[in-house]
Short mmCIF file of C-alpha atoms in Angstrom, two decimals:
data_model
loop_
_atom_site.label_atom_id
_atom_site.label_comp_id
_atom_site.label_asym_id
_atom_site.label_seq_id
_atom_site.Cartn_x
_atom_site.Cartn_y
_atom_site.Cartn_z
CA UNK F 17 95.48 101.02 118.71
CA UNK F 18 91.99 101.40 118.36
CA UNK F 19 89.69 103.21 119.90
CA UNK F 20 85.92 101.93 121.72
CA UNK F 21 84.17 103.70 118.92
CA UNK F 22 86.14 102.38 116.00
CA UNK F 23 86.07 98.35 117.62
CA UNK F 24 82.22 98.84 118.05
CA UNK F 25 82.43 99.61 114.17
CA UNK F 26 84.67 96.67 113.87
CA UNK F 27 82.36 94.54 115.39
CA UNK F 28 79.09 95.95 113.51
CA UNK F 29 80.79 95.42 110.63
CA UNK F 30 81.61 91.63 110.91
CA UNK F 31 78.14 91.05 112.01
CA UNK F 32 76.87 92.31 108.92
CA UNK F 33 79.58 90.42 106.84
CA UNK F 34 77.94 87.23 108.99
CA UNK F 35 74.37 87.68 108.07
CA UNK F 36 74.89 88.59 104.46
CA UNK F 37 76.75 85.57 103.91
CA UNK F 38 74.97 82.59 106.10
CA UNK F 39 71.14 84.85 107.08
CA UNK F 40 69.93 86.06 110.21
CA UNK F 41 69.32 82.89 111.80
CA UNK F 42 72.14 81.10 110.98
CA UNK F 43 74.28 84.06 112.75
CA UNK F 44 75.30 82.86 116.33
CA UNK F 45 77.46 85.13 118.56
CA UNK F 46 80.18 82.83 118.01
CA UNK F 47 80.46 83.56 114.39
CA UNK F 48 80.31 86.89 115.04
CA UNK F 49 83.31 86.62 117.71
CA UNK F 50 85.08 84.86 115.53
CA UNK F 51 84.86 87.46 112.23
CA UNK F 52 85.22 90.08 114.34
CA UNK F 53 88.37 88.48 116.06
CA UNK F 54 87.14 89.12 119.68
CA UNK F 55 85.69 87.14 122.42
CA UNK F 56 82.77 86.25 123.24
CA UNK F 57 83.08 88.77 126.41
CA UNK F 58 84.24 91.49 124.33
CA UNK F 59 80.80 91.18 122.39
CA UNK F 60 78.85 91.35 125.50
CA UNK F 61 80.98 94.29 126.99
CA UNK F 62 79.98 96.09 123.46
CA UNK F 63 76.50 94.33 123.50
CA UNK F 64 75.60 93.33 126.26
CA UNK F 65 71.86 92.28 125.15
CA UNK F 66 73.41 89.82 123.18
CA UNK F 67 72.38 88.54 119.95
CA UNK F 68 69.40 91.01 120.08
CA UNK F 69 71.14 93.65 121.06
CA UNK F 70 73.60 93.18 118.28
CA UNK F 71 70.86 92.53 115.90
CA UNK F 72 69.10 95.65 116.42
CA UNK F 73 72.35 97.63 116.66
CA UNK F 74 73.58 96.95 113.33
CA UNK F 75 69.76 97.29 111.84
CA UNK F 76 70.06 101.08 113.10
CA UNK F 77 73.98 101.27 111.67
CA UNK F 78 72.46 99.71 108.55
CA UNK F 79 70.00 102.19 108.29
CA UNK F 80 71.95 105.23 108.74
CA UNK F 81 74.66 103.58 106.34
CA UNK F 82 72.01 103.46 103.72
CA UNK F 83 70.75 107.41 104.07
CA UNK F 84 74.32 108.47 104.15
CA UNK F 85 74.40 106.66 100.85
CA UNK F 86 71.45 108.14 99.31
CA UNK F 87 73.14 111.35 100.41
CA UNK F 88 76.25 111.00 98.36
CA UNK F 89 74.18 109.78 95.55
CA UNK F 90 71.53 113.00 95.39
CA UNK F 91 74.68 115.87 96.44
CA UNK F 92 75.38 117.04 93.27
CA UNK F 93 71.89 117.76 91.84
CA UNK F 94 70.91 121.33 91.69
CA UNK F 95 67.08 121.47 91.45
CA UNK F 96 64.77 120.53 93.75
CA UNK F 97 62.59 118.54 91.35
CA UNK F 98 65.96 116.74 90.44
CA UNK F 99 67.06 115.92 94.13
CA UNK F 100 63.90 114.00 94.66
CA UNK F 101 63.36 112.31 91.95
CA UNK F 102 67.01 110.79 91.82
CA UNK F 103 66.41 110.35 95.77
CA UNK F 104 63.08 107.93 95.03
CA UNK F 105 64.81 106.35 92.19
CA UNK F 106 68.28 105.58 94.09
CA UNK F 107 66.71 104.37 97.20
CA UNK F 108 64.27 102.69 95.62
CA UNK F 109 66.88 100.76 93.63
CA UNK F 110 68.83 100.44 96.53
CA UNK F 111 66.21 98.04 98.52
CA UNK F 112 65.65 96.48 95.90
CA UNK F 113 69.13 95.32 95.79
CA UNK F 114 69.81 95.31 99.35
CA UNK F 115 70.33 91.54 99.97
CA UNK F 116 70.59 91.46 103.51
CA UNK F 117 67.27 93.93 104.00
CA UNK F 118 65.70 91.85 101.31
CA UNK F 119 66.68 88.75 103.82
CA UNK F 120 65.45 90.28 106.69
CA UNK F 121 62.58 91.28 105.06
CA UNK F 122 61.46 87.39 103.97
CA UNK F 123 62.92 85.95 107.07
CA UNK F 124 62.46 88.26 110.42
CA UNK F 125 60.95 91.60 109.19
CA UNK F 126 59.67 92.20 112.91
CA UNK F 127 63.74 92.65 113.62
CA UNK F 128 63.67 95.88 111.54
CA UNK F 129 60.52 97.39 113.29
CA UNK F 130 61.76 99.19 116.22
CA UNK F 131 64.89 100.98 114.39
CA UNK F 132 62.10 102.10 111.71
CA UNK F 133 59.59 103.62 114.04
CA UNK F 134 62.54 105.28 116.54
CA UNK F 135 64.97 106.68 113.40
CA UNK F 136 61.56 108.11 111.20
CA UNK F 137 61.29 111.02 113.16
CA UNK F 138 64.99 111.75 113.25
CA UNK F 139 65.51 111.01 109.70
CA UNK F 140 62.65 113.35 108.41
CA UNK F 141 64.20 115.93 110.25
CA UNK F 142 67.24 115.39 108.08
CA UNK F 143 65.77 115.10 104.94
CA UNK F 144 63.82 118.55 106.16
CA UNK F 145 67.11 120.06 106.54
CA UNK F 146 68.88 118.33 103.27
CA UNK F 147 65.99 120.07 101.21
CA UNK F 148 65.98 123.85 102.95
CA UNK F 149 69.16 124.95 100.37
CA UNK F 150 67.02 123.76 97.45
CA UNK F 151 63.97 125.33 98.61
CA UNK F 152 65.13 128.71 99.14
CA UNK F 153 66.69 128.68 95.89
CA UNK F 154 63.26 128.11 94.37
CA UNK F 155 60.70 131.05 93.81
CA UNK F 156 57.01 129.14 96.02
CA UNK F 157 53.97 129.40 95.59
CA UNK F 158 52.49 132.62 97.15
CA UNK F 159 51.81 131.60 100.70
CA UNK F 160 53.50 128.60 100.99
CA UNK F 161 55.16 128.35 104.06
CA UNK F 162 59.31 126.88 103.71
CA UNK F 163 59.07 125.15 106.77
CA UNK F 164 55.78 123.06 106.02
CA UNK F 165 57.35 122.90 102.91
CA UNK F 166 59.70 120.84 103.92
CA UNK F 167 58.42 119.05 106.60
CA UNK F 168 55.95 117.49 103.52
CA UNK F 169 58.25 116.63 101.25
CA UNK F 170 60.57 114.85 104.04
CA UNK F 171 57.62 112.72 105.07
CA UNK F 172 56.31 111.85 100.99
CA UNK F 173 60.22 110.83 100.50
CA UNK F 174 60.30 108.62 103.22
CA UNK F 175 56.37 107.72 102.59
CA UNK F 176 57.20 106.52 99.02
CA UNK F 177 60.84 105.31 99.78
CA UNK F 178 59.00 102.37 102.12
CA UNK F 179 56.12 101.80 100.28
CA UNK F 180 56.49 102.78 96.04
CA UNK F 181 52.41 102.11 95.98
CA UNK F 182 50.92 101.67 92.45
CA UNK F 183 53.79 104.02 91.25
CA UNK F 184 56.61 102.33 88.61
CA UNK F 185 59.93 103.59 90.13
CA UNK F 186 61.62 102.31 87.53
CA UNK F 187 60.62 104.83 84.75
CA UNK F 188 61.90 108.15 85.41
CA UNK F 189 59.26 109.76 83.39
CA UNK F 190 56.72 108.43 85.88
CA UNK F 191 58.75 109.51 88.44
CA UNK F 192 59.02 112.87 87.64
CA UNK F 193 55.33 113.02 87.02
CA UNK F 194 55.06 112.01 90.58
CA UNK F 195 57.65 114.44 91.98
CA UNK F 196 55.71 117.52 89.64
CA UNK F 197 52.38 116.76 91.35
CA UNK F 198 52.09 115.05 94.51
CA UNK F 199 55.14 116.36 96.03
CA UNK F 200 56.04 119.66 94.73
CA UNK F 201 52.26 120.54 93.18
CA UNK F 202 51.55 123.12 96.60
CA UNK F 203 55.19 124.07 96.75
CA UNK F 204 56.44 125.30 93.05
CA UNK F 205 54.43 127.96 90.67
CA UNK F 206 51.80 126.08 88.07
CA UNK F 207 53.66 124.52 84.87
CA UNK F 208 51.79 127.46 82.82
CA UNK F 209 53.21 130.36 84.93
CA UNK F 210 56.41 128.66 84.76
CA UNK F 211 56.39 128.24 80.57
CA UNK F 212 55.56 132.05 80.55
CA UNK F 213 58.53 133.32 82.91
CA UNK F 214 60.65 131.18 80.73
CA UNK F 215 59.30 132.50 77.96
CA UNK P 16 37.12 118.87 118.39
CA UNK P 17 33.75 118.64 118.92
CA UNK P 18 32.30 117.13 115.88
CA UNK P 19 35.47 114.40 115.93
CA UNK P 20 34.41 113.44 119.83
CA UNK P 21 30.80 113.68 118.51
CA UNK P 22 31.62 110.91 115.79
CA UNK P 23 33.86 108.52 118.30
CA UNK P 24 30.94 108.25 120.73
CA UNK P 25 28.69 107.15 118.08
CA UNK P 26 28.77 103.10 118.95
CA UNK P 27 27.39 100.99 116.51
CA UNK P 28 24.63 99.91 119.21
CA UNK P 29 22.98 103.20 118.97
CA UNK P 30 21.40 101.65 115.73
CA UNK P 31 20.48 98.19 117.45
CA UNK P 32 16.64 97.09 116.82
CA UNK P 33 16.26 95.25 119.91
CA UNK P 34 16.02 96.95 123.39
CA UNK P 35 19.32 96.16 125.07
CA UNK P 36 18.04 93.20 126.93
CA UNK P 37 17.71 91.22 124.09
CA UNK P 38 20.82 92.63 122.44
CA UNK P 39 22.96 89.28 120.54
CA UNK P 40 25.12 87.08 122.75
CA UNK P 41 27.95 87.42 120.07
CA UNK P 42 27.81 91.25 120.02
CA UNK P 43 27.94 91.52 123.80
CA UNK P 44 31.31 89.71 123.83
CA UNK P 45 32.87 91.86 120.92
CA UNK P 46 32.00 94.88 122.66
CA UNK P 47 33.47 93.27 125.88
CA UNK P 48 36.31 91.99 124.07
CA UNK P 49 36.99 95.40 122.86
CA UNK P 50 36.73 97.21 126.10
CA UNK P 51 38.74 94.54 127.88
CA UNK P 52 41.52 95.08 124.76
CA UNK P 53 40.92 99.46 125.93
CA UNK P 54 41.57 98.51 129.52
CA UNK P 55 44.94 96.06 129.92
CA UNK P 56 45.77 95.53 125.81
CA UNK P 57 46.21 92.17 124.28
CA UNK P 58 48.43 89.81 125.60
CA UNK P 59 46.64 90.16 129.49
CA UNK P 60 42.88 89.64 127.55
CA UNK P 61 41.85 86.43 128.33
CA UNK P 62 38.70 84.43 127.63
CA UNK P 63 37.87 84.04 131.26
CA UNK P 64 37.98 88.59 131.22
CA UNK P 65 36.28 88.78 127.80
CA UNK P 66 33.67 86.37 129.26
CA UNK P 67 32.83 87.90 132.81
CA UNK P 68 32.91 91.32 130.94
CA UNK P 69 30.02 90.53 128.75
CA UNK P 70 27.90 88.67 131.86
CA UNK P 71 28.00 85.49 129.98
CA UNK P 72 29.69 82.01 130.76
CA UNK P 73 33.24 80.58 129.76
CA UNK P 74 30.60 77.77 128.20
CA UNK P 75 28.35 80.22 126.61
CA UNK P 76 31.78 82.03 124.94
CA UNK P 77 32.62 78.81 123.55
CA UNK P 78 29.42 77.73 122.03
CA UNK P 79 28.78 80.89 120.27
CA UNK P 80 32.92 81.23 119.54
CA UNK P 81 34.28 77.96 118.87
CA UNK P 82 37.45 79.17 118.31
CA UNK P 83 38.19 80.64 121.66
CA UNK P 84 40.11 83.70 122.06
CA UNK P 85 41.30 84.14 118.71
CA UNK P 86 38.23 83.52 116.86
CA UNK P 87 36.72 86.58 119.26
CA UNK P 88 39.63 88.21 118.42
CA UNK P 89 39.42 87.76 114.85
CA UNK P 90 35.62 89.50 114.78
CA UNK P 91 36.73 92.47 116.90
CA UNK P 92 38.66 93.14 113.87
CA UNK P 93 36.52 92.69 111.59
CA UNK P 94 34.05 94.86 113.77
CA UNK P 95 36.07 97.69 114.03
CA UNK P 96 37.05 98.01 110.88
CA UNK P 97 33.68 97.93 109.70
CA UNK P 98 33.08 100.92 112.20
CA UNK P 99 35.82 102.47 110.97
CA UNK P 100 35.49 102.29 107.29
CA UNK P 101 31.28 103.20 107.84
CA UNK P 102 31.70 105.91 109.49
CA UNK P 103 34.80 107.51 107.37
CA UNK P 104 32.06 106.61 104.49
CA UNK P 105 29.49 108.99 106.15
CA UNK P 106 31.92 111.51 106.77
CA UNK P 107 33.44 111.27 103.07
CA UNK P 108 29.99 110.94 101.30
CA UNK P 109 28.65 114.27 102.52
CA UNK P 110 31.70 116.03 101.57
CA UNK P 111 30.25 118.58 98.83
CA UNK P 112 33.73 119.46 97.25
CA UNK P 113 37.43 117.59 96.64
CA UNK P 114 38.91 119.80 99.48
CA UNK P 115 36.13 118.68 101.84
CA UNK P 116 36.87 114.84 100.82
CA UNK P 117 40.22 115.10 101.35
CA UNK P 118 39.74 116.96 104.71
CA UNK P 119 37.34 114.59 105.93
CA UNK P 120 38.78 111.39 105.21
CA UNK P 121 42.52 112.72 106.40
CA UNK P 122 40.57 114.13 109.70
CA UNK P 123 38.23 111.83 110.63
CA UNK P 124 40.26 108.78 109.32
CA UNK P 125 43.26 109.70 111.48
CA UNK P 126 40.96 111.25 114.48
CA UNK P 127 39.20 107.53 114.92
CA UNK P 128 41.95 106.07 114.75
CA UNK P 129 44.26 108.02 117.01
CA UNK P 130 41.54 108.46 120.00
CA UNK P 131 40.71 104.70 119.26
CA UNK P 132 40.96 102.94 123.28
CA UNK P 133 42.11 99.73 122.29
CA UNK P 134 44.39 100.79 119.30
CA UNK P 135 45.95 103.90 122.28
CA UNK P 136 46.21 100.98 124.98
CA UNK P 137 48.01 98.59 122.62
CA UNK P 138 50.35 101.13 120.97
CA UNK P 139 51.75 100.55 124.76
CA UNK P 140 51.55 97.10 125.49
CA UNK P 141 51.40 95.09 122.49
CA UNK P 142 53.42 98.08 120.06
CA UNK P 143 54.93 95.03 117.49
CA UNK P 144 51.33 94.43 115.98
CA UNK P 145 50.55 97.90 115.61
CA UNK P 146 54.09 98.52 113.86
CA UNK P 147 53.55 95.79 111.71
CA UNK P 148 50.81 96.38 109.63
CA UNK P 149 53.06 100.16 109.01
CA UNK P 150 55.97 98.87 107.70
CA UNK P 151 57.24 97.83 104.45
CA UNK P 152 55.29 95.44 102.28
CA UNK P 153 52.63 95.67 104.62
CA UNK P 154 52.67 99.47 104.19
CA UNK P 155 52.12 98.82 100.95
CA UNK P 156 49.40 96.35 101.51
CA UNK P 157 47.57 98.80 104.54
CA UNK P 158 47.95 102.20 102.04
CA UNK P 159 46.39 99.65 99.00
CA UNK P 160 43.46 98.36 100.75
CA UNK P 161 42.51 102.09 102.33
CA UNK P 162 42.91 103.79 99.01
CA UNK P 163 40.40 101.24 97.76
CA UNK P 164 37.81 101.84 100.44
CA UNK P 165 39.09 105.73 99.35
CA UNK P 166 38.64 105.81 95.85
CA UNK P 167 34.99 105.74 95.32
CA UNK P 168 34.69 109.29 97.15
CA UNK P 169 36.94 111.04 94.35
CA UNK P 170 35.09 109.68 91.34
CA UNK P 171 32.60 112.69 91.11
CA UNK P 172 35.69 115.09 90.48
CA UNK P 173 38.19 112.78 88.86
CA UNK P 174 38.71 110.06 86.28
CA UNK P 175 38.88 106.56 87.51
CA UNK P 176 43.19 106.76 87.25
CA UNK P 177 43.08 110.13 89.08
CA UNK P 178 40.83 109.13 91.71
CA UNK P 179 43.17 105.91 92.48
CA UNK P 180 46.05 107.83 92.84
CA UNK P 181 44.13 111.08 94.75
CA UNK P 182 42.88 108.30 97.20
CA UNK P 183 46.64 106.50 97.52
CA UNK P 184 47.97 110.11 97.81
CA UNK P 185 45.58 111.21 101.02
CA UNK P 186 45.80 107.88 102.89
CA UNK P 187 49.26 107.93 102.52
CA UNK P 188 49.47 111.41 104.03
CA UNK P 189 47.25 110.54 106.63
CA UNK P 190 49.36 107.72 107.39
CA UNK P 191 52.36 109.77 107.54
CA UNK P 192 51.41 111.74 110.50
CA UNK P 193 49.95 108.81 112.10
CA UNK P 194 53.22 107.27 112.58
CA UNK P 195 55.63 110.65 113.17
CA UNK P 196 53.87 112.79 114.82
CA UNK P 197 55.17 116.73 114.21
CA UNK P 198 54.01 119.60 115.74
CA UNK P 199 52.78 121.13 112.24
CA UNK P 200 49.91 118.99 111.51
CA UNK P 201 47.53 117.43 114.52
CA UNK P 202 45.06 115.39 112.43
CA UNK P 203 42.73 115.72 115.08
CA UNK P 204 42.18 119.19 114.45
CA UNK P 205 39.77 120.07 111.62
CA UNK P 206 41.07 123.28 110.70
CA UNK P 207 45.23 121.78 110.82
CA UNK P 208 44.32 119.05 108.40
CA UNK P 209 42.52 121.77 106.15
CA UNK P 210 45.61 123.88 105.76
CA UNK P 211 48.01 120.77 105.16
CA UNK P 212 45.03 119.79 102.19
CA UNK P 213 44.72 123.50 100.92
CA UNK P 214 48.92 123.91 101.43
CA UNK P 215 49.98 120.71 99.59
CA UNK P 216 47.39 117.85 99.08
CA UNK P 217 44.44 119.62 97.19
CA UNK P 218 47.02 121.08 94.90
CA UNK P 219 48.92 117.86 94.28
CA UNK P 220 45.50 116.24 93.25
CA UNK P 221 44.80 119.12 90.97
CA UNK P 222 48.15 118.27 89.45
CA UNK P 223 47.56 114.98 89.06
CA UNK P 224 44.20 115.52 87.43
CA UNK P 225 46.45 117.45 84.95
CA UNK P 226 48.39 114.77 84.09
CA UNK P 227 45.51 112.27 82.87
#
């Protein structure tokens, strides 16, 4: 017994099992039918765009997938310097490794465009929200206002997360460099004040 | 709001030598090109439109653009990015202090760009090309090539490193609320970008000069 919800799944699921293993273009409905173990009707009760409709569907699933990920994977940190910069340097690995995005991206990039311009919004929100705890534990900068805050540091995350720029993700000291100045520079108290409430 | 509708309506004809009669065959179809692109986007432009928009014939169009449609096409690029880039150049260069750089090449930079006609008509009819040069490796490529044009206005306050990444840093922001609009920041407003640049881009640069 499954439910519609859990068969749409199903069905997303097989279709990225398809283009991971034979590409984008070599993906036909049938193939997809056939790994998901439904017909061809079922698909376009679920779908019923079709192949483009499918496409873009499990895109969007992809996506979400992926941020869900990079959830799990920044969870336990405790400061907000640390959240971010294990953030860039997870997701940041995790493109680079995606195979099928990295497909996409060589074959059909224009597939990917309209989940990234309708889910940006929507996931900067959510990163907005994943970063208020950390905030609020921090002491800010006199006058900086949490909710700009956050609303800056949602869109630099998923600024640098699409394009890394002229900065080397792959050495955390660079990294937190980064993180230190660009993102948190207007947010956290100067290094010096910091050294001397430590001290 | 002012000064940014002051600095859209500043066509590059207002600096022509000859009186308009005599104005070049070849600029008279890239402006028409460009209005025709404001009025009904890209894919309904045709060379017949751009032609009977300038007052010259198919014929004339051909002669003076061998290439047709998308060798007109190819210099209204080129055209309006030069606009672009010269006047975000006048805007930068008279900044008199880092914050004012930063505010005018965020404000005007995003300003031009969002009151643009053409690039406002074919955000709705042709979106794909628009999203394309926004995304991904292109992002990378579009944030590269405007921190380049950028990074000249920072060298009087930072070292040649700093002032790459100060530049990289402000188009990127700029590009940010370009493409997710909030209802924090409205880069059209002068005194909105200035608070995001005194709230967290001025003091990321001075950061970053830090670091060298």
């Amino acid at each position: 017994m499954s439910t519609k919800e859990e068969k749409r799944e199903a069905i997303l699921q097989a279709t990225y099992g398809c283009l991971a293993a034979s590409g984008l273009s070599a993906t036909s409905l049938d193939d997809v039918a056939q790994a998901a173990g439904v017909s061809r009707a079922t698909l376009y009760r679920y779908f019923p765009g079709g192949r483009d409709d499918l496409v873009s569907a499990v895109v969007t699933w992809e996506y979400r997938r992926f941020f869900i990920r990079l959830y799990n994977a920044v969870k336990e940190c405790e400061t907000i310097e640390q959240v971010i910069e294990t953030g860039l340097v997870v997701a940041h690995q995790a493109i680079t490794d995606h195979e099928v995005l990295q497909m996409i991206l060589r074959g059909e990039p224009g597939v990917l465009e309209p989940t990234l311009v309708a889910e940006a919004g929507p996931t900067r929100e959510q990163i907005a929200l994943f970063l208020t705890p950390y905030l609020e534990r921090e002491e800010l900068r006199d006058g900086c206002d949490i909710d700009h805050a956050r609303q800056f540091l949602a869109r630099m995350v998923l600024s640098y997360i699409s394009a890394p720029g002229q900065w080397n993700f792959d050495d955390p000291e660079e990294v937190r460099r980064l993180v230190r100045s660009e993102f948190l520079g207007g947010i956290l108290p100067e290094p010096t004040s910091l050294t001397m409430r430590q001290i | 709001m002012a000064e940014s509708a002051q600095i859209l309506t500043l066509p590059a004809r207002e600096f022509r030598l000859q009186p308009n009669g005599d104005r070049p065959k070849r600029i008279l179809i890239v402006d028409a090109a460009v209005a025709c692109l404001a009025k009904q986007g890209l894919k309904k432009t045709s060379v017949e439109e751009i032609a009977a928009s300038a007052g010259v014939s198919r014929a004339t169009l051909y002669r003076i653009f061998p290439g047709g449609r998308e060798a007109v096409l190819t210099a209204v690029v080129e055209t309006e990015l030069a606009r672009f880039f010269s006047r975000l150049a006048v805007a930068m260069g008279s900044a008199e202090s880092m914050e004012e750089v930063l505010v005018a090449g965020i404000h005007h930079g995003g300003t031009q760009l969002l009151d643009h006609p053409a690039l406002q008509t074919m955000m709705v009819t042709d979106p794909e090309i628009i999203i394309s040069v926004i995304n991904f490796e292109q992002l990378d490529h579009t944030i590269a090539t405007a921190a380049t044009f950028a990074e000249p206005f920072f060298t009087r306050w930072l070292e040649p490193n700093a002032s790459r990444r100060a530049a990289e840093f402000a188009v990127r922001v700029m590009v940010s609320h370009l493409i997710d609009r909030d209802q924090i920041v409205d880069l059209t407003s002068e005194a909105s970008v200035r608070t995001l640049v005194r709230g967290f881009v001025l003091p990321g640069v001075e950061a970053l000069k830090d670091q060298e």
